[in-house]
C-alpha positions as a Markdown table, in Angstrom:
| # | Residue | x | y | z |
|---|---|---|---|---|
| 1 | Met | 0.2 | 0.0 | 0.0 |
| 2 | Met | 1.1 | 3.3 | -1.1 |
| 3 | Phe | 0.9 | 6.3 | 1.6 |
| 4 | Pro | 0.1 | 9.4 | 0.7 |
| 5 | Ile | 3.7 | 10.7 | 1.6 |
| 6 | Asp | 5.4 | 8.4 | -1.1 |
| 7 | Ser | 2.6 | 9.9 | -3.7 |
| 8 | Leu | 3.7 | 13.4 | -2.5 |
| 9 | His | 7.7 | 12.6 | -3.0 |
| 10 | Lys | 6.8 | 10.7 | -6.6 |
| 11 | Trp | 4.6 | 14.0 | -7.7 |
| 12 | His | 7.5 | 16.4 | -6.8 |
| 13 | Gln | 10.1 | 13.9 | -8.2 |
| 14 | Leu | 8.6 | 14.8 | -11.9 |
| 15 | Pro | 9.5 | 17.1 | -14.2 |
| 16 | Pro | 7.2 | 20.7 | -14.1 |
| 17 | Gln | 6.2 | 19.9 | -17.5 |
| 18 | Glu | 4.6 | 16.2 | -16.7 |
| 19 | Arg | 2.9 | 17.4 | -13.5 |
| 20 | Arg | 0.8 | 19.5 | -15.6 |
| 21 | Leu | 0.5 | 16.7 | -18.1 |
| 22 | Leu | -0.8 | 14.5 | -15.3 |
| 23 | Val | -3.2 | 17.2 | -14.1 |
| 24 | Gln | -4.5 | 17.5 | -17.4 |
| 25 | Ala | -5.0 | 13.3 | -17.7 |
| 26 | Trp | -6.7 | 13.4 | -14.2 |
| 27 | Ala | -8.9 | 16.3 | -15.5 |
| 28 | Val | -9.8 | 15.0 | -18.9 |
| 29 | Leu | -10.7 | 11.8 | -17.6 |
| 30 | His | -12.9 | 12.6 | -15.3 |
| 31 | Val | -14.3 | 15.2 | -18.2 |
| 32 | Ile | -14.8 | 11.8 | -20.2 |
| 33 | His | -16.5 | 9.7 | -17.6 |
| 34 | Ala | -18.9 | 12.5 | -17.1 |
| 35 | Ser | -19.4 | 13.2 | -20.7 |
| 36 | Leu | -20.3 | 9.5 | -21.6 |
| 37 | Arg | -23.4 | 9.7 | -18.9 |
| 38 | Ile | -24.8 | 12.3 | -20.3 |
| 39 | Leu | -23.9 | 12.6 | -24.0 |
| 40 | Pro | -24.2 | 10.2 | -27.3 |
| 41 | Phe | -20.9 | 8.6 | -27.7 |
| 42 | Asp | -20.6 | 9.9 | -31.4 |
| 43 | Ile | -20.4 | 14.0 | -30.1 |
| 44 | Ile | -17.5 | 12.8 | -28.0 |
| 45 | Leu | -15.7 | 11.0 | -30.4 |
| 46 | Ala | -16.1 | 13.9 | -32.8 |
| 47 | Ala | -14.9 | 15.8 | -29.5 |
| 48 | Cys | -11.9 | 14.1 | -29.4 |
| 49 | Gln | -11.3 | 13.8 | -33.1 |
| 50 | Arg | -11.9 | 17.7 | -33.7 |
| 51 | Val | -9.0 | 17.9 | -31.0 |
| 52 | His | -6.7 | 16.4 | -33.5 |
| 53 | Ser | -7.4 | 18.3 | -36.4 |
| 54 | Val | -6.2 | 21.5 | -35.0 |
| 55 | Gln | -3.5 | 22.8 | -36.6 |
| 56 | Arg | -0.7 | 23.7 | -33.8 |
| 57 | Pro | 2.2 | 25.5 | -34.0 |
| 58 | Ala | 5.5 | 23.5 | -33.9 |
| 59 | Pro | 7.1 | 23.4 | -30.9 |
| 60 | Ala | 10.2 | 25.1 | -30.2 |
| 61 | Arg | 11.9 | 22.5 | -27.6 |
| 62 | Lys | 11.4 | 19.0 | -27.2 |
| 63 | Ala | 8.2 | 17.3 | -26.9 |
| 64 | Pro | 6.5 | 17.1 | -23.8 |
| 65 | Ala | 6.6 | 13.4 | -23.4 |
| 66 | Ser | 6.4 | 10.4 | -25.0 |
| 67 | Ala | 3.6 | 8.1 | -26.1 |
| 68 | Leu | 4.0 | 5.3 | -23.8 |
| 69 | Arg | 5.0 | 8.0 | -21.0 |
| 70 | Leu | 1.1 | 9.7 | -21.7 |
| 71 | Val | 0.5 | 6.1 | -21.6 |
| 72 | Trp | 1.7 | 5.8 | -17.7 |
| 73 | Met | 0.4 | 8.8 | -17.1 |
| 74 | Met | -2.9 | 8.2 | -17.7 |
| 75 | Asp | -2.8 | 4.9 | -15.7 |
| 76 | Val | -1.8 | 7.0 | -13.0 |
| 77 | Ala | -4.5 | 9.4 | -13.2 |
| 78 | Ser | -7.3 | 6.5 | -13.8 |
| 79 | Arg | -5.4 | 4.9 | -10.0 |
| 80 | His | -6.0 | 8.4 | -8.0 |
| 81 | Ser | -9.4 | 8.8 | -9.8 |
| 82 | Leu | -12.4 | 10.0 | -8.2 |
| 83 | Val | -14.7 | 7.9 | -10.3 |
| 84 | Thr | -14.1 | 4.0 | -11.4 |
| 85 | Thr | -12.9 | 4.6 | -15.2 |
| 86 | Thr | -13.4 | 1.7 | -17.6 |
| 87 | Cys | -10.9 | 1.2 | -21.0 |
| 88 | Leu | -13.0 | 3.3 | -22.9 |
| 89 | Asn | -12.9 | 6.1 | -20.5 |
| 90 | Gln | -9.0 | 6.2 | -20.6 |
| 91 | Ala | -8.6 | 5.7 | -24.4 |
| 92 | Leu | -10.4 | 8.7 | -25.4 |
| 93 | Ala | -9.0 | 10.3 | -22.9 |
| 94 | Leu | -5.6 | 9.6 | -23.7 |
| 95 | Ser | -6.6 | 10.1 | -27.5 |
| 96 | Trp | -7.4 | 13.6 | -26.8 |
| 97 | Leu | -4.5 | 14.2 | -24.6 |
| 98 | Met | -2.6 | 13.0 | -27.1 |
| 99 | Gly | -4.2 | 15.0 | -29.8 |
| 100 | Arg | -3.4 | 18.3 | -27.8 |
| 101 | Leu | 0.2 | 17.7 | -28.2 |
| 102 | Gly | -0.2 | 16.5 | -32.1 |
| 103 | Met | 1.1 | 12.9 | -31.4 |
| 104 | Pro | -1.6 | 10.5 | -33.9 |
| 105 | Ser | -3.3 | 7.9 | -32.5 |
| 106 | Thr | -6.1 | 5.2 | -33.6 |
| 107 | Leu | -9.0 | 4.5 | -31.2 |
| 108 | Arg | -9.9 | 0.7 | -31.4 |
| 109 | Ile | -12.9 | -1.3 | -29.6 |
| 110 | Gly | -13.4 | -4.6 | -30.0 |
| 111 | Val | -15.9 | -7.3 | -28.9 |
| 112 | Thr | -15.1 | -11.3 | -27.7 |
| 113 | Arg | -17.8 | -13.9 | -26.8 |
| 114 | Ser | -16.4 | -15.3 | -23.3 |
| 115 | Thr | -19.0 | -18.5 | -21.6 |
| 116 | Gly | -22.0 | -16.4 | -23.6 |
| 117 | His | -21.8 | -13.2 | -23.2 |
| 118 | Leu | -20.4 | -10.7 | -25.3 |
| 119 | Ala | -17.3 | -8.4 | -24.0 |
| 120 | Ala | -15.8 | -5.3 | -24.9 |
| 121 | His | -13.0 | -3.0 | -24.8 |
| 122 | Ala | -10.9 | -0.4 | -25.9 |
| 123 | Trp | -7.4 | 0.2 | -26.7 |
| 124 | Ile | -5.5 | 3.0 | -28.5 |
| 125 | Glu | -3.2 | 2.0 | -31.0 |
| 126 | Gln | 0.0 | 4.5 | -32.4 |
| 127 | Asp | 1.8 | 3.5 | -36.0 |
| 128 | Gly | 0.1 | 0.2 | -36.0 |
| 129 | His | 1.2 | -0.9 | -32.6 |
| 130 | Ile | -1.2 | -1.2 | -29.4 |
| 131 | Ile | 0.4 | 1.1 | -26.7 |
| 132 | Met | -2.4 | 1.1 | -24.5 |
| 133 | Ala | -4.0 | -2.3 | -23.0 |
| 134 | Ala | -2.2 | -4.4 | -25.2 |
| 135 | Ser | -2.5 | -7.2 | -23.2 |
| 136 | Gln | -6.3 | -7.3 | -23.2 |
| 137 | Ala | -6.8 | -6.0 | -26.8 |
| 138 | Glu | -5.2 | -9.1 | -28.5 |
| 139 | Ala | -8.4 | -11.1 | -27.2 |
| 140 | Tyr | -10.9 | -8.6 | -28.8 |
| 141 | Thr | -12.1 | -8.7 | -32.5 |
| 142 | Pro | -11.8 | -5.0 | -33.6 |
| 143 | Leu | -15.6 | -4.0 | -34.6 |
| 144 | Phe | -15.3 | -1.8 | -37.4 |
| 145 | Pro | -12.2 | 1.3 | -37.5 |
| 146 | Val | -12.5 | 4.2 | -35.9 |
| 147 | Arg | -11.6 | 6.9 | -38.1 |
| 148 | Pro | -7.5 | 7.4 | -37.0 |
| 149 | Phe | -6.9 | 10.8 | -34.9 |
| 150 | Glu | -4.2 | 12.4 | -36.8 |
| 151 | Gly | -1.6 | 14.1 | -35.6 |
| 152 | His | 0.4 | 16.9 | -37.0 |
| 153 | Pro | 3.9 | 16.8 | -38.1 |
| 154 | Ser | 6.4 | 19.3 | -35.6 |
């Protein structure tokens, strides 16, 4: 069990830019969670895709984080969430955050049948590689290709 002082110490060890991204990941995760309860999925998906279509100026400095580091941040944000999050919450939030940073990503939603029940799972791919929820994603058959979230080259 991690005590609050351990978490605080780890927080202070993060570079300031990563702290900001972690707070953003946490906030977006909660906004997505609330949105999924009150809005149709296609509206939320369109909003996540819209953030990827906005041209962003090329950063003058090094990229803030790698995609795998953002996956780690989303995992941390999810573990410290005020609500129970799902793979869909996390995948949508991660795709939105990646879009804000100009990183391409593809949202995948798949299904499998297990003991007579249909189960669904969402994950994120980048350049054809699963970067979020890889161990679970391979057991699912993608329903349909969700239009890729295209990042803009820096």
